[in-house]
CSV table of C-alpha atoms and ligand atoms in Angstrom, one decimal:
chain,number,residue,atom,x,y,z
A,15,UNK,CA,87.7,-27.2,-156.4
A,16,UNK,CA,90.0,-25.2,-158.6
A,17,UNK,CA,89.9,-21.4,-157.8
A,18,UNK,CA,90.9,-20.9,-161.4
A,19,UNK,CA,87.8,-22.7,-162.8
A,20,UNK,CA,85.7,-19.9,-161.1
A,21,UNK,CA,88.1,-17.4,-162.4
A,22,UNK,CA,87.9,-15.1,-165.4
A,23,UNK,CA,86.7,-17.4,-168.2
A,24,UNK,CA,89.5,-16.9,-170.5
A,25,UNK,CA,89.7,-20.6,-171.6
A,26,UNK,CA,90.7,-21.6,-174.9
A,27,UNK,CA,87.2,-21.9,-176.3
A,28,UNK,CA,85.6,-19.0,-174.8
A,29,UNK,CA,86.9,-16.3,-176.9
A,30,UNK,CA,84.7,-13.3,-175.7
A,31,UNK,CA,83.7,-10.7,-178.4
A,32,UNK,CA,81.8,-8.5,-175.7
A,33,UNK,CA,84.5,-5.9,-175.8
A,34,UNK,CA,84.7,-5.4,-179.7
A,35,UNK,CA,82.0,-2.8,-179.4
A,36,UNK,CA,83.8,-0.9,-176.6
A,37,UNK,CA,85.3,2.5,-177.4
A,38,UNK,CA,88.8,1.4,-175.9
A,39,UNK,CA,88.8,-1.8,-177.9
A,40,UNK,CA,90.8,-0.7,-181.0
A,41,UNK,CA,93.7,0.6,-178.7
A,42,UNK,CA,93.7,-2.4,-176.5
A,43,UNK,CA,94.1,-4.6,-179.6
A,44,UNK,CA,96.8,-2.4,-181.1
A,45,UNK,CA,98.9,-2.1,-178.1
A,46,UNK,CA,98.5,-5.8,-177.2
A,47,UNK,CA,99.7,-6.9,-180.4
A,48,UNK,CA,102.6,-4.2,-180.3
A,49,UNK,CA,103.6,-5.5,-177.0
A,50,UNK,CA,103.5,-9.2,-178.1
A,51,UNK,CA,105.8,-8.3,-181.0
A,52,UNK,CA,108.2,-6.4,-178.6
A,53,UNK,CA,108.4,-9.0,-176.0
A,54,UNK,CA,109.2,-11.7,-178.7
A,55,UNK,CA,112.2,-9.8,-179.8
A,56,UNK,CA,115.4,-11.6,-178.2
A,57,UNK,CA,117.6,-9.7,-176.0
A,58,UNK,CA,120.7,-11.3,-177.4
A,59,UNK,CA,119.9,-10.3,-181.0
A,60,UNK,CA,119.6,-6.6,-179.7
A,61,UNK,CA,123.4,-6.2,-179.2
A,62,UNK,CA,124.2,-2.9,-177.3
A,63,UNK,CA,120.7,-2.1,-176.6
A,64,UNK,CA,120.0,-4.0,-173.2
A,65,UNK,CA,122.2,-3.7,-170.3
A,66,UNK,CA,122.1,-6.6,-167.8
A,67,UNK,CA,121.4,-5.2,-164.2
A,68,UNK,CA,120.3,-8.1,-162.2
A,69,UNK,CA,120.7,-11.8,-162.5
A,70,UNK,CA,119.6,-14.7,-160.1
A,71,UNK,CA,119.4,-18.2,-161.3
A,72,UNK,CA,117.3,-18.3,-164.4
A,73,UNK,CA,116.2,-14.8,-163.9
A,74,UNK,CA,117.7,-12.0,-166.0
A,75,UNK,CA,116.9,-8.5,-166.0
A,76,UNK,CA,117.9,-5.9,-168.6
A,77,UNK,CA,117.1,-2.2,-168.8
A,78,UNK,CA,117.8,0.8,-171.2
A,79,UNK,CA,118.8,4.1,-169.5
A,80,UNK,CA,116.2,6.7,-170.8
A,81,UNK,CA,115.0,10.0,-169.5
A,82,UNK,CA,112.5,12.5,-170.8
A,83,UNK,CA,112.3,16.1,-169.4
A,84,UNK,CA,114.8,14.9,-166.7
A,85,UNK,CA,112.4,12.0,-165.8
A,86,UNK,CA,113.8,8.5,-165.7
A,87,UNK,CA,111.6,6.1,-167.8
A,88,UNK,CA,114.2,3.3,-168.4
A,89,UNK,CA,112.3,0.4,-170.2
A,90,UNK,CA,112.9,-2.9,-168.6
A,91,UNK,CA,113.0,-6.4,-170.2
A,92,UNK,CA,113.1,-9.5,-168.0
A,93,UNK,CA,113.2,-13.1,-168.7
A,94,UNK,CA,112.8,-16.0,-166.3
A,95,UNK,CA,112.1,-19.7,-166.5
A,96,UNK,CA,110.0,-21.4,-163.9
A,97,UNK,CA,109.1,-25.1,-163.5
A,98,UNK,CA,105.8,-26.7,-162.6
A,99,UNK,CA,103.3,-24.1,-163.9
A,100,UNK,CA,101.8,-23.2,-167.2
A,101,UNK,CA,101.7,-19.7,-168.9
A,102,UNK,CA,98.0,-19.7,-168.6
A,103,UNK,CA,98.1,-20.0,-164.9
A,104,UNK,CA,100.9,-17.5,-164.6
A,105,UNK,CA,98.8,-15.0,-166.6
A,106,UNK,CA,95.7,-15.8,-164.7
A,107,UNK,CA,97.3,-15.0,-161.3
A,108,UNK,CA,98.8,-11.7,-162.8
A,109,UNK,CA,95.6,-10.6,-164.1
A,110,UNK,CA,92.9,-11.5,-161.8
A,111,UNK,CA,92.5,-8.8,-159.1
A,112,UNK,CA,91.4,-11.2,-156.3
A,113,UNK,CA,95.1,-12.3,-155.9
A,114,UNK,CA,96.8,-8.9,-156.5
A,115,UNK,CA,97.6,-7.8,-153.0
A,116,UNK,CA,99.1,-11.4,-152.2
A,117,UNK,CA,102.0,-10.8,-154.4
A,118,UNK,CA,102.1,-6.9,-155.4
A,119,UNK,CA,104.3,-5.1,-152.8
A,120,UNK,CA,104.1,-1.6,-154.6
A,121,UNK,CA,100.3,-1.3,-154.3
A,122,UNK,CA,98.3,0.1,-151.6
A,123,UNK,CA,94.8,-0.2,-153.0
A,124,UNK,CA,93.6,-1.7,-156.5
A,125,UNK,CA,90.1,-0.9,-157.6
A,126,UNK,CA,88.2,-2.4,-160.7
A,127,UNK,CA,86.4,0.6,-162.3
A,128,UNK,CA,85.1,-1.3,-165.2
A,129,UNK,CA,84.6,-4.9,-166.4
A,130,UNK,CA,85.2,-4.4,-170.2
A,131,UNK,CA,85.0,-8.0,-170.8
A,132,UNK,CA,85.8,-11.2,-169.0
A,133,UNK,CA,89.5,-10.8,-170.1
A,134,UNK,CA,89.7,-6.9,-169.9
A,135,UNK,CA,89.4,-4.9,-166.8
A,136,UNK,CA,89.9,-1.2,-166.1
A,137,UNK,CA,91.9,-0.4,-162.8
A,138,UNK,CA,92.6,2.3,-160.6
A,139,UNK,CA,95.6,1.6,-158.4
A,140,UNK,CA,97.2,3.6,-155.5
A,141,UNK,CA,100.8,2.7,-155.1
A,142,UNK,CA,102.9,3.0,-152.1
A,143,UNK,CA,104.9,6.4,-151.6
A,144,UNK,CA,108.6,6.4,-152.4
A,145,UNK,CA,110.1,9.0,-150.2
A,146,UNK,CA,110.7,11.9,-151.0
A,147,UNK,CA,108.5,11.7,-154.2
A,148,UNK,CA,104.8,12.2,-154.0
A,149,UNK,CA,102.6,9.3,-153.9
A,150,UNK,CA,101.5,7.8,-157.4
A,151,UNK,CA,98.3,6.4,-158.7
A,152,UNK,CA,97.8,4.6,-162.1
A,153,UNK,CA,94.7,4.4,-164.4
A,154,UNK,CA,95.1,1.4,-166.7
A,155,UNK,CA,93.4,-1.3,-168.7
A,156,UNK,CA,94.4,-4.9,-168.3
A,157,UNK,CA,94.0,-7.4,-171.0
A,158,UNK,CA,94.7,-11.1,-171.0
A,159,UNK,CA,94.8,-13.1,-174.1
A,160,UNK,CA,95.6,-16.5,-175.6
A,161,UNK,CA,97.6,-16.3,-178.7
A,162,UNK,CA,97.4,-19.8,-180.7
A,163,UNK,CA,100.5,-21.5,-182.0
A,164,UNK,CA,101.5,-19.7,-185.2
A,165,UNK,CA,103.1,-22.0,-187.7
A,166,UNK,CA,105.4,-19.2,-188.9
A,167,UNK,CA,106.7,-18.5,-185.5
A,168,UNK,CA,108.8,-21.0,-183.5
A,169,UNK,CA,107.6,-22.1,-180.1
A,170,UNK,CA,104.6,-23.0,-178.5
A,171,UNK,CA,101.4,-20.8,-178.1
A,172,UNK,CA,101.4,-17.8,-175.9
A,173,UNK,CA,99.6,-16.5,-173.0
A,174,UNK,CA,99.9,-12.8,-172.4
A,175,UNK,CA,98.7,-9.9,-170.1
A,176,UNK,CA,99.1,-6.4,-171.3
A,177,UNK,CA,98.5,-3.4,-169.0
A,178,UNK,CA,98.3,0.1,-170.4
A,179,UNK,CA,97.6,3.5,-169.0
A,180,UNK,CA,94.5,5.4,-170.4
A,181,UNK,CA,93.2,9.0,-169.9
A,182,UNK,CA,89.7,9.2,-169.0
A,183,UNK,CA,88.4,12.8,-168.8
A,184,UNK,CA,86.0,11.9,-166.0
A,185,UNK,CA,88.9,10.7,-163.9
A,186,UNK,CA,91.5,13.4,-164.2
A,187,UNK,CA,95.1,13.1,-163.0
A,188,UNK,CA,96.7,14.9,-160.2
A,189,UNK,CA,93.7,16.2,-158.4
A,190,UNK,CA,94.2,14.7,-155.1
A,191,UNK,CA,97.4,13.8,-153.1
A,192,UNK,CA,98.6,11.5,-156.0
A,193,UNK,CA,100.7,12.1,-159.0
A,194,UNK,CA,99.6,9.9,-162.0
A,195,UNK,CA,102.1,7.6,-163.4
A,196,UNK,CA,101.8,6.0,-166.9
A,197,UNK,CA,102.7,2.5,-167.5
A,198,UNK,CA,103.0,0.0,-170.3
A,199,UNK,CA,103.6,-3.5,-169.1
A,200,UNK,CA,103.4,-6.9,-170.9
A,201,UNK,CA,103.9,-10.4,-169.3
A,202,UNK,CA,104.3,-13.1,-171.9
A,203,UNK,CA,104.4,-16.7,-171.0
A,204,UNK,CA,105.2,-19.9,-173.1
A,205,UNK,CA,104.7,-23.3,-171.8
A,206,UNK,CA,106.9,-26.3,-172.7
A,207,UNK,CA,105.8,-29.9,-171.7
A,208,UNK,CA,108.5,-32.6,-171.5
A,209,UNK,CA,106.4,-35.7,-173.0
A,210,UNK,CA,106.2,-38.2,-170.2
A,211,UNK,CA,107.6,-41.8,-171.1
A,212,UNK,CA,105.0,-44.6,-172.0
A,213,UNK,CA,102.1,-42.1,-172.6
A,214,UNK,CA,101.9,-41.4,-168.9
A,215,UNK,CA,99.8,-38.4,-167.8
A,216,UNK,CA,101.6,-35.1,-167.7
A,217,UNK,CA,102.4,-34.0,-164.3
A,218,UNK,CA,103.6,-30.5,-163.0
A,219,UNK,CA,107.3,-31.9,-163.0
A,220,UNK,CA,107.0,-32.0,-166.8
A,221,UNK,CA,106.1,-28.3,-167.1
A,222,UNK,CA,108.3,-25.5,-167.9
A,223,UNK,CA,107.2,-21.9,-168.3
A,224,UNK,CA,109.3,-19.2,-170.1
A,225,UNK,CA,108.3,-15.7,-169.0
A,226,UNK,CA,109.2,-12.4,-170.7
A,227,UNK,CA,108.2,-9.2,-168.7
A,228,UNK,CA,108.4,-5.8,-170.4
A,229,UNK,CA,107.8,-2.5,-168.7
A,230,UNK,CA,108.1,1.1,-169.1
A,231,UNK,CA,106.9,3.4,-166.2
A,232,UNK,CA,106.8,7.2,-166.7
A,233,UNK,CA,106.7,8.7,-163.2
A,234,UNK,CA,104.4,11.4,-164.5
A,235,UNK,CA,106.1,14.2,-162.5
A,236,UNK,CA,109.6,14.7,-161.5
A,237,UNK,CA,111.3,12.3,-159.0
A,238,UNK,CA,114.9,12.1,-158.2
A,239,UNK,CA,116.5,9.8,-160.9
A,240,UNK,CA,119.0,8.3,-158.4
A,241,UNK,CA,116.1,7.4,-156.1
A,242,UNK,CA,114.0,5.9,-158.8
A,243,UNK,CA,116.8,3.8,-160.3
A,244,UNK,CA,117.7,2.5,-156.9
A,245,UNK,CA,114.0,1.6,-156.3
A,246,UNK,CA,113.4,-0.4,-159.5
A,247,UNK,CA,116.7,-2.2,-159.2
A,248,UNK,CA,115.5,-3.5,-156.0
A,249,UNK,CA,111.7,-3.8,-156.7
A,250,UNK,CA,111.6,-5.5,-160.2
A,251,UNK,CA,113.7,-8.6,-159.1
A,252,UNK,CA,111.7,-8.8,-155.8
A,253,UNK,CA,108.5,-8.6,-157.8
A,254,UNK,CA,109.4,-11.3,-160.3
A,255,UNK,CA,110.8,-13.9,-157.7
A,256,UNK,CA,107.9,-13.1,-155.2
A,257,UNK,CA,105.1,-13.4,-158.0
A,258,UNK,CA,106.5,-16.6,-159.6
A,259,UNK,CA,106.9,-18.4,-156.3
A,260,UNK,CA,103.4,-17.2,-155.3
A,261,UNK,CA,102.0,-18.9,-158.6
A,262,UNK,CA,104.1,-21.9,-158.0
A,263,UNK,CA,102.9,-22.2,-154.5
A,264,UNK,CA,99.1,-21.7,-155.3
A,265,UNK,CA,99.2,-24.2,-158.3
A,266,UNK,CA,101.0,-27.1,-156.7
A,267,UNK,CA,97.9,-29.0,-155.5
A,268,UNK,CA,95.7,-27.9,-158.1
A,269,UNK,CA,94.8,-29.6,-161.5
A,270,UNK,CA,96.9,-28.1,-164.3
A,271,UNK,CA,95.3,-25.3,-166.3
A,272,UNK,CA,96.7,-25.8,-169.8
B,308,LIG,O1,103.5,-5.3,-163.3
B,308,LIG,C1,103.5,-5.3,-162.2
B,308,LIG,N1,102.3,-5.0,-161.7
B,308,LIG,C2,101.0,-4.8,-162.3
B,308,LIG,C3,99.8,-5.0,-161.3
B,308,LIG,O2,100.0,-4.0,-160.2
B,308,LIG,C4,100.9,-3.5,-162.9
B,308,LIG,C5,101.7,-2.4,-162.2
B,308,LIG,C6,102.7,-1.7,-162.5
B,308,LIG,C7,103.2,-0.7,-161.6
B,308,LIG,C8,104.5,-0.2,-161.8
B,308,LIG,C9,104.8,1.0,-161.2
B,308,LIG,C10,104.8,1.1,-159.6
B,308,LIG,C11,105.7,2.0,-159.1
B,308,LIG,C12,105.1,2.7,-158.1
B,308,LIG,C13,105.8,3.2,-156.8
B,308,LIG,C14,106.6,2.0,-156.1
B,308,LIG,C15,106.5,2.0,-154.7
B,308,LIG,C16,107.6,1.1,-154.1
B,308,LIG,C17,107.4,0.7,-152.8
B,308,LIG,C18,108.4,-0.2,-152.3
B,308,LIG,C19,107.7,-0.9,-151.1
B,308,LIG,O3,101.5,-3.7,-164.2
B,308,LIG,C20,104.7,-5.5,-161.2
B,308,LIG,C21,105.2,-4.2,-161.0
B,308,LIG,C22,106.6,-4.2,-160.2
B,308,LIG,C23,107.0,-2.7,-159.9
B,308,LIG,C24,108.6,-2.6,-159.6
B,308,LIG,C25,108.9,-1.2,-159.2
B,308,LIG,C26,109.1,-0.2,-160.3
B,308,LIG,C27,109.5,1.1,-159.9
B,308,LIG,C28,109.5,2.0,-161.1
B,308,LIG,C29,109.6,3.4,-160.8
B,308,LIG,C30,108.1,4.0,-160.6
B,308,LIG,C31,108.2,5.5,-160.4
B,308,LIG,C32,107.5,6.1,-159.2
B,308,LIG,C33,107.7,7.4,-159.2
B,308,LIG,C34,107.6,8.0,-157.7
């Protein structure tokens, strides 16, 4: 009865090769590997690079103030720790469009333009308008991947979703009422299991999921820097709390998806 069982088929043993012939695949592979590398770098070791701007319980959010041509593109890196869910579950709810509008407060509509593979989708999203800026849309691929435990790296295996904007000549930007924004987002999750005593069955109480969320959003056209910074300072913490609470809530009565 698990909704996830009918999900996107990214289970451990179903490595899909359907996308390897797709023209976007080399780029998807390259950006995903680069984003995983970047997400794994610790905030603490990069002294002076990251500035903490929000903290609540286990959740910490850092940014770097950056502008190009007067546009704010401040990179964000957030760390969170949640109990009772696996990284696979967190990634599934982030990736699968059927849940998107239940946790995504910045989106007006989300459309899957192409299923590149079971674990790779092409999206066109229309976001809510931020006054006084024009409304934004985003055209991006989204790829979900399991990275098995590597003996050379510490920590358990990784589940990741990487979202990255693409240009598609048939879908030109800025032709309607929306200005196209450009995003690179990576949600990386690691699951830790407290081994239960006397070989008892693992329950949700034994699960801890470490989440790293990295994002760079280029607004694609000028918008007032002070407004953008005020909006993301409010919206990123709201997103990560709301999204993780949503996943915990959805998972609690379902079998664990490791
Ligand atoms: O990663 C997230 N969501 C994914 C699935 O939707 C995907 C999307 C990322 C889009 C990030 C940019 C969205 C901003 C558009 C305008 C926001 C309207 C706010 C309305 C408030 C009710 O990867 C989670 C995304 C969490 C986003 C937090 C907000 C970030 C704002 C950054 C400034 C954007 C510049 C907009 C120019 C006007």
